[in-house]
Short mmCIF file of C-alpha atoms in Angstrom, two decimals:
data_model
loop_
_atom_site.label_atom_id
_atom_site.label_comp_id
_atom_site.label_asym_id
_atom_site.label_seq_id
_atom_site.Cartn_x
_atom_site.Cartn_y
_atom_site.Cartn_z
CA MET A 347 -94.12 -160.66 226.92
CA SER A 348 -91.71 -159.64 224.19
CA ALA A 349 -88.09 -160.20 224.94
CA PHE A 350 -87.30 -156.56 224.48
CA PHE A 351 -89.99 -155.85 227.06
CA ALA A 352 -88.80 -158.44 229.49
CA ALA A 353 -85.18 -157.03 229.04
CA HIS A 354 -86.16 -153.47 230.09
CA ARG A 355 -89.23 -153.98 232.33
CA GLY A 356 -87.40 -152.93 235.61
CA LEU A 357 -86.06 -149.75 233.94
CA LEU A 358 -89.74 -149.13 232.79
CA GLU A 359 -91.00 -149.65 236.27
CA ALA A 360 -88.51 -147.27 237.83
CA ALA A 361 -89.20 -144.70 235.28
CA VAL A 362 -93.07 -144.75 236.05
CA GLN A 363 -92.18 -144.62 239.74
CA ALA A 364 -89.80 -141.57 239.05
CA ALA A 365 -92.55 -139.82 236.93
CA ARG A 366 -95.05 -140.05 239.76
CA THR A 367 -92.62 -138.95 242.61
CA ARG A 368 -90.79 -136.18 240.66
CA GLY A 369 -87.64 -136.47 242.63
CA TYR A 370 -84.13 -136.66 240.94
CA TRP A 371 -83.83 -139.82 238.87
CA SER A 372 -81.92 -140.50 235.46
CA ALA A 373 -81.67 -143.52 233.50
CA TYR A 374 -78.77 -142.74 231.45
CA PRO A 375 -75.54 -141.48 232.91
CA GLU A 376 -74.80 -137.99 231.74
CA ALA A 377 -70.94 -138.16 232.33
CA PRO A 378 -69.09 -138.72 229.26
CA SER A 379 -66.97 -141.35 230.98
CA GLY A 380 -65.10 -144.14 229.46
CA LYS A 381 -65.64 -146.19 232.66
CA ILE A 382 -69.50 -145.97 231.79
CA TYR A 383 -69.68 -146.04 228.09
CA GLY A 384 -66.33 -148.00 227.20
CA GLU A 385 -62.76 -146.64 227.25
CA THR A 386 -62.64 -146.15 223.47
CA ALA A 387 -66.30 -144.81 223.35
CA LYS A 388 -65.21 -141.29 222.78
CA ALA A 389 -62.72 -141.82 220.03
CA ASP A 390 -64.97 -144.33 218.42
CA GLY A 391 -67.95 -141.91 218.40
CA GLU A 392 -65.74 -139.18 216.76
CA ALA A 393 -64.30 -141.59 214.32
CA ALA A 394 -67.74 -142.65 213.30
CA PHE A 395 -68.93 -139.22 212.71
CA LYS A 396 -65.98 -138.21 210.51
CA ALA A 397 -66.55 -141.33 208.45
CA LEU A 398 -70.14 -140.05 207.64
CA ILE A 399 -68.91 -136.42 206.32
CA GLY A 400 -69.30 -136.37 202.64
CA GLN A 401 -70.91 -139.57 202.12
CA PRO A 402 -74.67 -140.76 201.70
CA PHE A 403 -76.07 -141.31 204.98
CA PRO A 404 -76.80 -145.20 205.41
CA LEU A 405 -80.41 -145.21 205.98
CA ASP A 406 -82.31 -148.18 204.33
CA GLN A 407 -85.31 -146.20 203.33
CA GLN A 408 -87.10 -145.48 200.14
CA ALA A 409 -85.82 -142.53 198.15
CA ALA A 410 -86.72 -140.73 194.93
CA THR A 411 -83.58 -138.62 195.46
CA ARG A 412 -81.17 -137.38 197.86
CA VAL A 413 -80.94 -134.04 199.82
CA GLY A 414 -78.78 -132.37 202.51
CA ARG A 415 -76.92 -129.30 202.76
CA GLU A 416 -75.77 -129.07 206.39
CA THR A 417 -72.94 -126.93 207.53
CA SER A 418 -71.37 -127.16 210.76
CA PRO A 419 -71.47 -124.07 212.96
CA TYR A 420 -67.85 -124.66 213.60
CA GLY A 421 -66.87 -123.97 210.09
CA PHE A 422 -67.30 -126.71 207.50
CA ASP A 423 -69.81 -128.44 205.38
CA LEU A 424 -71.05 -131.87 206.32
CA ALA A 425 -71.90 -132.55 202.90
CA ILE A 426 -74.09 -135.61 203.91
CA SER A 427 -76.94 -136.71 201.85
CA TYR A 428 -80.09 -138.41 202.99
CA PRO A 429 -82.86 -140.22 201.14
CA SER A 430 -85.81 -138.17 200.20
CA ALA A 431 -89.31 -139.28 198.97
CA PRO A 432 -92.54 -137.44 198.00
CA VAL A 433 -94.84 -136.83 200.86
CA ALA A 434 -97.52 -139.10 199.45
CA SER A 435 -95.00 -141.85 199.20
CA LEU A 436 -93.89 -141.60 203.02
CA VAL A 437 -97.54 -141.38 203.93
CA ALA A 438 -98.55 -144.51 202.10
CA ALA A 439 -95.48 -146.37 203.50
CA ALA A 440 -96.45 -145.20 207.15
CA GLU A 441 -100.03 -146.27 206.52
CA ALA A 442 -98.93 -149.74 205.40
CA ALA A 443 -96.38 -150.27 208.16
CA GLY A 444 -99.04 -148.71 210.67
CA ALA A 445 -101.66 -151.54 210.42
CA ALA A 446 -99.22 -154.20 211.90
CA TRP A 447 -97.86 -151.74 214.39
CA ALA A 448 -101.47 -151.03 215.63
CA ARG A 449 -102.33 -154.53 216.13
CA ALA A 450 -99.17 -155.08 218.46
CA GLY A 451 -99.64 -155.17 222.05
CA VAL A 452 -98.85 -152.53 224.45
CA GLU A 453 -95.81 -154.42 225.89
CA ASP A 454 -94.40 -155.15 222.41
CA ARG A 455 -94.43 -151.38 221.44
CA VAL A 456 -93.16 -150.33 224.77
CA GLY A 457 -90.20 -153.02 224.42
CA VAL A 458 -89.33 -151.76 221.13
CA ALA A 459 -89.22 -148.15 222.18
CA LEU A 460 -87.02 -149.07 225.27
CA GLU A 461 -84.67 -150.97 223.10
CA ILE A 462 -84.36 -148.07 220.69
CA LEU A 463 -83.50 -145.92 223.72
CA ALA A 464 -80.88 -148.26 225.01
CA ARG A 465 -79.00 -148.39 221.61
CA LEU A 466 -79.20 -144.65 221.33
CA ASN A 467 -77.72 -144.36 224.83
CA ARG A 468 -74.64 -146.73 223.60
CA GLU A 469 -74.16 -144.28 220.77
CA SER A 470 -74.25 -141.30 222.86
CA PHE A 471 -70.61 -140.05 221.79
CA LEU A 472 -71.61 -140.48 218.26
CA ILE A 473 -74.74 -138.46 218.64
CA ALA A 474 -72.96 -135.80 220.75
CA ASN A 475 -70.74 -135.14 217.58
CA MET A 476 -73.67 -135.13 215.47
CA VAL A 477 -75.46 -132.68 217.65
CA GLN A 478 -72.56 -130.45 218.26
CA HIS A 479 -71.82 -130.16 214.49
CA THR A 480 -75.33 -129.48 213.66
CA SER A 481 -76.59 -127.31 216.46
CA GLY A 482 -73.44 -125.56 217.44
CA GLN A 483 -73.70 -126.87 221.19
CA ALA A 484 -70.30 -127.31 222.76
CA PHE A 485 -69.38 -130.83 223.00
CA MET A 486 -70.19 -131.45 226.73
CA MET A 487 -73.76 -129.96 226.28
CA ALA A 488 -74.14 -131.91 222.97
CA PHE A 489 -73.09 -135.01 224.85
CA GLN A 490 -75.58 -134.45 227.74
CA ALA A 491 -78.42 -132.62 226.19
CA GLY A 492 -78.38 -134.41 222.75
CA GLY A 493 -77.63 -137.72 224.44
CA PRO A 494 -78.64 -139.00 227.90
CA HIS A 495 -80.87 -136.04 228.71
CA ALA A 496 -82.87 -136.41 225.41
CA GLN A 497 -82.86 -140.11 226.09
CA ASP A 498 -84.50 -139.37 229.44
CA ARG A 499 -86.97 -137.21 227.94
CA GLY A 500 -87.94 -139.76 225.64
CA LEU A 501 -88.27 -142.60 228.39
CA GLU A 502 -90.24 -140.03 230.53
CA ALA A 503 -92.67 -140.07 227.53
CA VAL A 504 -92.81 -143.84 227.32
CA ALA A 505 -93.19 -144.35 231.07
CA TYR A 506 -96.30 -141.88 231.01
CA ALA A 507 -97.83 -143.41 227.95
CA TYR A 508 -97.38 -146.93 229.38
CA ASP A 509 -98.78 -145.79 232.75
CA GLU A 510 -101.93 -144.31 230.96
CA MET A 511 -102.48 -147.31 228.85
CA ALA A 512 -102.07 -149.57 231.59
CA LYS A 513 -105.20 -148.11 233.25
CA ILE A 514 -107.25 -149.81 230.54
CA PRO A 515 -108.27 -153.43 231.13
CA GLY A 516 -108.03 -155.77 228.20
CA ALA A 517 -111.24 -157.48 228.79
CA VAL A 518 -113.81 -157.71 231.58
CA THR A 519 -117.04 -159.68 232.33
CA TRP A 520 -119.73 -156.98 232.94
CA THR A 521 -122.63 -158.42 235.00
CA LYS A 522 -125.77 -156.17 235.85
CA PRO A 523 -128.39 -157.50 238.22
CA ALA A 524 -131.84 -157.36 236.56
CA GLY A 525 -134.38 -159.12 238.73
CA LYS A 526 -134.09 -162.89 238.55
CA VAL A 527 -131.75 -162.80 235.52
CA ASN A 528 -128.44 -161.15 235.34
CA LEU A 529 -127.33 -159.11 232.29
CA VAL A 530 -123.94 -160.47 231.49
CA LEU A 531 -121.58 -159.12 228.54
CA ASP A 532 -117.99 -159.81 227.84
CA LYS A 533 -116.33 -156.52 226.88
CA GLN A 534 -112.96 -156.03 225.20
CA PHE A 535 -111.15 -152.81 225.38
CA ARG A 536 -108.80 -151.93 222.36
CA ILE A 537 -106.23 -149.22 222.32
CA VAL A 538 -106.66 -147.46 218.89
CA PRO A 539 -103.90 -145.13 217.78
CA ARG A 540 -104.93 -141.94 216.10
CA GLY A 541 -102.96 -142.22 212.87
CA ILE A 542 -99.88 -141.02 211.31
CA ALA A 543 -97.72 -138.82 213.78
CA LEU A 544 -95.56 -136.11 212.57
CA VAL A 545 -92.63 -134.76 214.59
CA ILE A 546 -91.19 -131.62 213.42
CA GLY A 547 -87.65 -131.05 214.83
CA CYS A 548 -85.68 -127.83 215.51
CA ALA A 549 -82.18 -126.86 214.83
CA THR A 550 -81.03 -126.13 218.26
CA PHE A 551 -82.06 -129.21 220.27
CA PRO A 552 -82.81 -131.69 217.61
CA THR A 553 -83.00 -134.70 219.85
CA TRP A 554 -84.04 -133.36 223.11
CA ASN A 555 -87.14 -131.47 221.68
CA SER A 556 -88.05 -134.59 219.31
CA TYR A 557 -87.63 -137.53 221.49
CA PRO A 558 -90.70 -136.95 223.62
CA GLY A 559 -93.21 -136.68 220.78
CA LEU A 560 -91.48 -139.35 218.74
CA PHE A 561 -91.63 -141.98 221.63
CA ALA A 562 -95.18 -140.87 222.99
CA SER A 563 -96.58 -141.41 219.50
CA LEU A 564 -94.67 -144.60 218.83
CA VAL A 565 -95.78 -146.55 221.97
CA THR A 566 -99.39 -145.69 221.54
CA GLY A 567 -99.40 -147.31 218.21
CA ASN A 568 -98.96 -144.49 215.63
CA PRO A 569 -96.45 -144.82 212.77
CA VAL A 570 -94.10 -141.75 212.98
CA ILE A 571 -92.66 -139.52 210.33
CA VAL A 572 -89.78 -137.49 211.61
CA LYS A 573 -89.28 -134.30 209.86
CA PRO A 574 -85.98 -132.65 211.12
CA HIS A 575 -84.69 -129.11 210.42
CA PRO A 576 -82.89 -128.80 207.28
CA GLY A 577 -80.05 -127.50 209.34
CA ALA A 578 -79.96 -130.42 211.59
CA ILE A 579 -80.71 -133.49 209.79
CA LEU A 580 -77.96 -135.73 211.21
CA PRO A 581 -78.98 -136.57 214.69
CA LEU A 582 -82.42 -137.46 213.86
CA ALA A 583 -81.34 -139.52 210.67
CA GLU A 584 -79.39 -141.73 213.14
CA THR A 585 -82.40 -141.99 215.42
CA VAL A 586 -84.40 -143.20 212.63
CA ARG A 587 -81.83 -145.38 211.52
CA VAL A 588 -81.61 -147.30 214.96
CA ALA A 589 -85.46 -147.35 215.27
CA ARG A 590 -85.86 -149.09 211.93
CA ALA A 591 -83.08 -151.60 212.83
CA VAL A 592 -84.87 -152.46 216.30
CA LEU A 593 -88.41 -152.60 214.56
CA ALA A 594 -87.07 -155.06 211.86
CA GLU A 595 -85.42 -157.28 214.40
CA ALA A 596 -88.66 -157.44 216.36
CA GLY A 597 -90.68 -158.52 213.30
CA PHE A 598 -92.34 -155.14 212.61
CA PRO A 599 -92.01 -153.06 209.41
CA ALA A 600 -89.24 -150.66 209.41
CA ASP A 601 -91.30 -148.00 207.78
CA VAL A 602 -93.13 -147.65 211.31
CA VAL A 603 -90.56 -144.84 211.51
CA GLN A 604 -89.45 -142.70 208.72
CA LEU A 605 -87.18 -139.76 208.01
CA ALA A 606 -88.71 -136.91 206.07
CA ALA A 607 -85.46 -134.87 204.96
CA ASP A 608 -85.54 -131.82 203.03
CA GLU A 609 -83.79 -128.59 202.24
CA ALA A 610 -84.54 -125.10 203.12
CA ASP A 611 -85.36 -123.94 199.67
CA VAL A 612 -87.72 -126.95 198.86
CA PRO A 613 -89.44 -127.37 201.90
CA ILE A 614 -92.06 -130.28 202.61
CA THR A 615 -93.14 -129.38 206.26
CA LYS A 616 -96.32 -127.70 205.25
CA ASP A 617 -97.33 -130.69 202.72
CA LEU A 618 -96.86 -133.13 205.64
CA VAL A 619 -99.05 -130.92 208.03
CA LEU A 620 -101.84 -130.63 205.74
CA HIS A 621 -101.98 -134.33 204.54
CA PRO A 622 -105.26 -135.73 205.88
CA ALA A 623 -103.55 -138.89 207.03
CA VAL A 624 -101.38 -137.07 209.38
CA LYS A 625 -103.32 -137.01 212.69
CA ILE A 626 -100.53 -136.01 215.25
CA ILE A 627 -98.18 -133.19 215.19
CA ASP A 628 -95.51 -132.38 217.42
CA PHE A 629 -93.73 -129.08 216.49
CA THR A 630 -90.76 -127.18 218.08
CA GLY A 631 -89.83 -123.81 216.49
CA SER A 632 -90.92 -120.32 215.75
CA PRO A 633 -94.25 -118.73 216.91
CA ALA A 634 -94.77 -117.64 213.22
CA PHE A 635 -94.63 -121.19 211.86
CA GLY A 636 -96.42 -122.64 215.13
CA ALA A 637 -99.34 -120.37 214.50
CA TRP A 638 -99.48 -121.60 210.92
CA VAL A 639 -99.45 -125.20 211.94
CA ARG A 640 -102.23 -124.58 214.69
CA ALA A 641 -104.24 -122.80 212.34
CA HIS A 642 -104.01 -125.44 209.49
CA ALA A 643 -104.18 -128.58 211.54
CA GLU A 644 -107.92 -128.66 212.18
CA GLY A 645 -109.00 -131.94 213.27
CA LYS A 646 -105.47 -133.06 214.27
CA GLN A 647 -104.00 -133.58 217.51
CA VAL A 648 -101.11 -130.65 217.85
CA TYR A 649 -98.42 -130.30 220.50
CA THR A 650 -96.14 -127.25 220.19
CA GLU A 651 -93.30 -125.60 221.84
CA GLU A 652 -92.83 -122.22 220.33
CA ALA A 653 -91.09 -119.24 221.95
CA GLY A 654 -91.33 -117.00 224.47
CA VAL A 655 -89.87 -114.03 226.61
CA ASN A 656 -88.03 -115.34 229.63
CA SER A 657 -87.49 -112.95 232.50
CA ILE A 658 -85.52 -112.32 235.81
CA VAL A 659 -86.74 -110.04 238.45
CA ILE A 660 -84.18 -108.71 241.12
CA ASP A 661 -85.59 -107.32 244.24
CA ALA A 662 -82.77 -108.04 246.65
CA THR A 663 -80.14 -110.62 247.25
CA ASP A 664 -78.00 -111.94 250.15
CA ASP A 665 -75.20 -113.01 247.61
CA PHE A 666 -74.56 -110.45 244.98
CA ARG A 667 -71.56 -112.13 243.43
CA GLY A 668 -73.33 -115.41 243.30
CA MET A 669 -76.38 -113.75 241.80
CA THR A 670 -74.50 -112.08 239.03
CA GLY A 671 -72.57 -115.10 238.38
CA ASN A 672 -75.36 -117.48 238.22
CA ILE A 673 -77.19 -114.93 235.76
CA ALA A 674 -73.88 -114.30 233.66
CA PHE A 675 -73.92 -118.23 233.14
CA SER A 676 -77.38 -118.36 232.08
CA LEU A 677 -76.96 -115.71 229.53
CA SER A 678 -73.93 -117.43 228.11
CA LEU A 679 -74.89 -121.03 227.91
CA TYR A 680 -75.13 -122.07 224.50
CA THR A 681 -74.79 -118.54 223.60
CA GLY A 682 -78.34 -117.77 224.71
CA GLN A 683 -79.96 -120.23 222.09
CA MET A 684 -82.02 -122.19 224.58
CA CYS A 685 -85.72 -121.87 224.80
CA THR A 686 -85.24 -121.43 228.54
CA ALA A 687 -82.53 -118.59 228.50
CA PRO A 688 -83.63 -115.46 230.15
CA GLN A 689 -83.95 -112.08 227.90
CA ASN A 690 -85.24 -109.54 230.35
CA ILE A 691 -83.88 -108.60 233.89
CA PHE A 692 -86.00 -106.30 235.55
CA VAL A 693 -84.36 -104.02 238.30
CA PRO A 694 -86.00 -101.09 240.29
CA ARG A 695 -84.62 -98.03 238.96
CA ASP A 696 -83.82 -96.98 242.77
CA GLY A 697 -81.76 -100.14 242.91
CA ILE A 698 -81.57 -103.01 245.43
CA GLU A 699 -80.48 -104.21 248.73
CA THR A 700 -77.40 -106.58 249.17
CA PRO A 701 -75.12 -107.75 251.91
CA ASP A 702 -72.78 -105.14 250.52
CA GLY A 703 -74.98 -102.37 250.96
CA HIS A 704 -77.50 -100.68 248.49
CA LYS A 705 -76.60 -101.29 244.88
CA SER A 706 -77.90 -98.87 242.29
CA PHE A 707 -79.57 -99.89 238.88
CA GLU A 708 -76.30 -98.98 237.29
CA ALA A 709 -74.29 -101.09 239.68
CA VAL A 710 -76.52 -104.08 239.39
CA ALA A 711 -76.15 -103.97 235.36
CA ASP A 712 -72.44 -103.41 235.49
CA GLY A 713 -72.18 -106.42 238.16
CA ILE A 714 -73.82 -108.61 235.39
CA LYS A 715 -71.30 -107.19 232.73
CA ILE A 716 -68.42 -107.93 235.07
CA ALA A 717 -69.54 -111.44 235.73
CA VAL A 718 -70.05 -112.18 232.16
CA ASP A 719 -66.51 -110.88 231.48
CA ARG A 720 -65.10 -113.02 234.23
CA LEU A 721 -66.87 -116.24 232.96
CA LEU A 722 -65.77 -115.81 229.38
CA GLY A 723 -62.22 -114.17 230.03
CA ASP A 724 -60.53 -117.67 229.53
CA PRO A 725 -60.84 -118.77 225.89
CA GLU A 726 -61.05 -122.50 226.56
CA ARG A 727 -63.90 -121.77 229.10
CA ALA A 728 -65.65 -119.41 226.77
CA ALA A 729 -65.66 -122.06 224.10
CA ALA A 730 -66.99 -124.70 226.38
CA VAL A 731 -69.75 -122.46 227.63
CA LEU A 732 -70.73 -120.70 224.64
CA GLY A 733 -70.44 -123.16 221.77
CA ALA A 734 -71.16 -121.92 218.31
CA VAL A 735 -74.25 -119.99 217.01
CA GLN A 736 -76.50 -122.32 214.87
CA SER A 737 -77.71 -119.81 212.34
CA GLU A 738 -76.36 -116.72 210.45
CA ALA A 739 -79.74 -115.29 211.22
CA THR A 740 -79.04 -115.18 214.89
CA LEU A 741 -75.76 -113.31 214.39
CA ALA A 742 -77.85 -110.69 212.30
CA ARG A 743 -80.47 -110.69 214.98
CA VAL A 744 -77.65 -109.58 217.42
CA ASP A 745 -76.30 -106.96 215.23
CA ALA A 746 -79.75 -105.41 214.70
CA ALA A 747 -80.52 -105.40 218.49
CA ALA A 748 -77.41 -103.29 219.35
CA ALA A 749 -79.38 -100.39 218.11
CA LYS A 750 -82.53 -101.03 220.68
CA GLY A 751 -80.83 -99.82 223.74
CA ARG A 752 -78.04 -98.40 225.69
CA VAL A 753 -75.19 -101.02 225.36
CA ILE A 754 -73.85 -102.33 228.70
CA ARG A 755 -71.71 -104.98 227.19
CA ALA A 756 -71.07 -105.26 223.45
CA ALA A 757 -71.27 -108.58 221.63
CA GLU A 758 -67.83 -109.77 220.64
CA ARG A 759 -66.98 -112.16 217.71
CA ILE A 760 -64.72 -114.60 219.12
CA ALA A 761 -62.44 -117.32 217.94
CA LEU A 762 -62.99 -121.05 219.23
CA PRO A 763 -59.84 -122.84 219.74
CA GLY A 764 -59.45 -125.38 217.03
CA TYR A 765 -62.24 -124.10 214.83
CA ASP A 766 -60.92 -121.28 212.54
CA GLY A 767 -64.38 -120.99 211.01
CA ALA A 768 -66.54 -121.21 213.68
CA ARG A 769 -69.61 -118.79 214.26
CA ALA A 770 -69.04 -117.60 217.90
CA VAL A 771 -70.15 -114.46 219.72
CA THR A 772 -70.47 -113.30 223.32
CA PRO A 773 -73.88 -111.95 224.89
CA LEU A 774 -75.11 -108.44 224.02
CA ILE A 775 -76.46 -106.67 227.14
CA LEU A 776 -78.46 -103.64 227.05
CA ALA A 777 -80.15 -101.28 229.35
CA ALA A 778 -83.66 -100.08 228.73
CA ASP A 779 -86.56 -98.41 230.43
CA ALA A 780 -89.66 -100.00 231.43
CA ALA A 781 -91.53 -97.64 229.00
CA ASP A 782 -89.56 -99.14 226.03
CA THR A 783 -92.05 -102.06 225.69
CA ALA A 784 -91.42 -102.34 221.89
CA ASP A 785 -87.95 -103.47 222.22
CA TYR A 786 -87.95 -105.88 225.17
CA THR A 787 -91.43 -107.50 224.84
CA VAL A 788 -90.54 -109.32 221.63
CA GLU A 789 -88.37 -112.48 221.76
CA CYS A 790 -84.80 -111.85 220.36
CA PHE A 791 -83.77 -115.49 219.92
CA GLY A 792 -80.05 -115.61 220.82
CA PRO A 793 -77.42 -113.87 223.08
CA VAL A 794 -79.21 -110.70 223.82
CA ALA A 795 -80.38 -109.52 227.06
CA TYR A 796 -82.15 -106.32 228.53
CA VAL A 797 -81.54 -104.79 231.86
CA ILE A 798 -84.81 -102.89 232.39
CA ALA A 799 -85.38 -100.13 234.98
CA THR A 800 -88.77 -100.34 236.53
CA ASP A 801 -90.62 -98.28 238.99
CA SER A 802 -90.63 -101.18 241.82
CA THR A 803 -90.53 -104.71 242.12
CA ALA A 804 -94.22 -104.80 241.91
CA ASP A 805 -93.92 -103.04 238.42
CA SER A 806 -91.29 -105.70 237.59
CA LEU A 807 -93.44 -108.40 238.46
CA ALA A 808 -96.46 -107.04 236.42
CA ARG A 809 -94.42 -106.57 233.60
CA ALA A 810 -92.72 -109.88 233.57
CA ALA A 811 -95.77 -111.85 234.09
CA GLY A 812 -97.74 -109.84 231.74
CA THR A 813 -95.24 -110.40 229.02
CA ALA A 814 -95.52 -114.17 230.01
CA ARG A 815 -99.11 -114.15 229.36
CA GLU A 816 -99.22 -112.19 226.20
CA LYS A 817 -96.13 -113.30 224.40
CA GLY A 818 -95.34 -116.65 226.24
CA ALA A 819 -92.36 -117.54 228.63
CA ILE A 820 -91.17 -121.00 229.76
CA THR A 821 -88.97 -119.84 232.71
CA ALA A 822 -88.85 -117.05 235.10
CA SER A 823 -86.27 -116.28 237.95
CA LEU A 824 -86.47 -114.15 241.11
CA TYR A 825 -83.92 -112.83 243.64
CA ALA A 826 -85.52 -111.67 246.64
CA THR A 827 -85.09 -111.89 250.43
CA ASP A 828 -88.63 -110.86 251.56
CA PRO A 829 -90.86 -113.99 251.94
CA ALA A 830 -94.02 -111.78 250.91
CA VAL A 831 -92.23 -110.92 247.61
CA ILE A 832 -91.43 -114.35 246.78
CA ASP A 833 -95.01 -115.54 247.60
CA ALA A 834 -96.27 -112.74 245.21
CA ALA A 835 -94.01 -113.94 242.48
CA ALA A 836 -94.97 -117.37 242.90
CA ASP A 837 -98.49 -116.31 242.56
CA ALA A 838 -97.93 -114.10 239.69
CA PHE A 839 -95.84 -116.52 237.60
CA ALA A 840 -98.15 -119.29 238.34
CA ALA A 841 -100.92 -117.42 236.99
CA ALA A 842 -99.04 -116.93 233.84
CA GLY A 843 -98.06 -120.39 233.52
CA VAL A 844 -94.29 -120.17 233.90
CA ALA A 845 -91.93 -122.28 235.91
CA LEU A 846 -90.17 -119.92 238.59
CA SER A 847 -86.61 -120.50 240.02
CA VAL A 848 -85.81 -118.62 243.24
CA ASN A 849 -82.46 -117.31 244.52
CA LEU A 850 -80.41 -119.39 242.34
CA THR A 851 -76.81 -118.63 243.01
CA GLY A 852 -74.93 -121.98 242.56
CA GLN A 853 -74.59 -124.75 239.92
CA VAL A 854 -78.21 -124.91 239.01
CA PHE A 855 -79.37 -122.55 236.24
CA VAL A 856 -82.63 -121.24 235.28
CA ASN A 857 -81.91 -122.69 231.64
CA GLN A 858 -81.90 -126.31 233.03
CA SER A 859 -84.90 -128.64 232.90
CA ALA A 860 -84.69 -132.02 234.42
CA ALA A 861 -86.74 -135.08 233.16
CA PHE A 862 -88.76 -136.90 235.55
CA SER A 863 -89.05 -133.67 237.75
CA ASP A 864 -89.43 -130.56 235.82
CA TYR A 865 -92.54 -129.94 233.59
CA HIS A 866 -90.98 -128.28 230.64
CA VAL A 867 -93.42 -125.60 229.33
CA SER A 868 -96.85 -125.44 231.06
CA GLY A 869 -99.14 -125.28 228.04
CA ALA A 870 -100.62 -122.37 229.88
CA ASN A 871 -99.35 -119.57 227.53
CA PRO A 872 -98.11 -118.73 224.17
CA ALA A 873 -94.85 -120.44 224.56
CA GLY A 874 -96.47 -123.78 223.77
CA ASN A 875 -99.67 -125.71 224.09
CA ALA A 876 -98.19 -128.89 225.65
CA SER A 877 -96.03 -129.76 228.58
CA LEU A 878 -93.12 -132.31 228.73
CA THR A 879 -94.19 -134.61 230.01
CA ASP A 880 -97.71 -134.96 231.76
CA THR A 881 -100.85 -137.17 231.09
CA ALA A 882 -102.17 -134.68 228.62
CA PHE A 883 -99.11 -135.10 226.50
CA VAL A 884 -99.78 -138.90 225.86
CA ALA A 885 -103.52 -139.48 226.35
CA GLY A 886 -104.51 -137.76 223.21
CA ARG A 887 -102.27 -140.03 220.98
CA PHE A 888 -104.74 -143.01 221.46
CA ARG A 889 -108.43 -143.72 221.68
CA VAL A 890 -110.26 -146.68 223.20
CA ALA A 891 -112.56 -148.91 221.20
CA THR A 892 -114.98 -151.43 222.91
CA VAL A 893 -116.20 -154.80 221.44
CA ARG A 894 -119.23 -156.18 223.54
CA ARG A 895 -120.50 -159.69 223.26
CA GLN A 896 -123.28 -161.63 224.86
CA SER A 897 -121.73 -163.83 227.48
CA ALA A 898 -121.94 -167.57 226.88
CA ALA A 899 -122.15 -168.27 230.41
#
């Protein structure tokens, strides 16, 4: 048993149990507290981040040149450069390093992965600054989602992979009665990795979306090439740096994990996808490029999270202010740049029933607007909720969307305290009719929401679930007081492969997805073909080879 495995065995066993029971459990504290991470951890993390700005990133990896043009959404250039090598060189290094990694025992590989996660957790404040200034997330979200929550998702993948591999015995004696003489064979079962794994990161959640595939492939014996989005290289560069250090300490080649950095105008992702030695691909990003990956990855194991059109169906509520407040937060959190954020809000054109009496369609739409105004009325709170917009393309998308419906609440460019050059905008809320399908049935990534008038709640459910089946969806939300309506919605969204939340009015939001409990993406509609995390997410990353020998007994 390796020293790293022995040190983290208790954590692994708890993670395996948590994955089986699906209740609340977290390995890594989400509170950015000095009592947990050290009294100077926050200041140390910020100082370490600032020391990287304008410098070559300290990654000991082959490099033919250096690349990097990241710009913080908060208004300044990072000016950090990263080593870059030709795809053929990265692949050759991965193949050479992968031979020793494939021969390692399961416990050795799992121990390395757990130690990587432990060290990343200790760096959570540094990683928070890295995620904030590449993705645009506000600091608290960057700390939680980019740090402990991402680490939990990585650990969840390790636990599932370990549990699946543990089902395979290392060796058995096979005895078959055959008359007077038994047939006896000694059998060994070897876990065989698929080959080089490619992890293609996204700009908005560079660690949270990348860690599951990275760690699932790593512990199943596959060398990993990490390809970050060119606008969010830094958090994954640090992840790779830590991983390489742990691998070397454990006696393995550091090239088991490599960074493949590039720039937007000289991309290398397609070359990596097409390389015949790449056998596993984890992709998070747009449906257009996801479709290209799936079309050109014949013979490879592909796991995708792409995009979808998430919906809220409102039938009735027993807490109108709680409902509108919850929806307002879901629309505003990280400026709507979450794959789980709602876009379409379906409301019967005749209105809904509430404890305050009947509310017309207009009153419901206005209630949501007022709740957003209330939430974002304080500049400090608005900054903490909205963060910054990762891409200029998202701002352009918001501007274009304003012409696609009647404006209920206009998007407003706002200042973020302390960041004069930040890209920040409040949500755009539009009114639409159910007949206007060309507008609302296409994902408009970013802070754009449609309040859609339908003929009835049954019509709302049919449209929301139908859009999910055709275009994909990751989340759905329902507000209803009639159990029959709730049951109908549960059936409709389950058939569409969408996770449903019912009557959220407090501090739990449809955007949130909890490791060890929530299955993130179902794999059952076009929003993605894989789920974080289930057995299917890990089992295809390895195969089993058998060696049979005539028994000497």
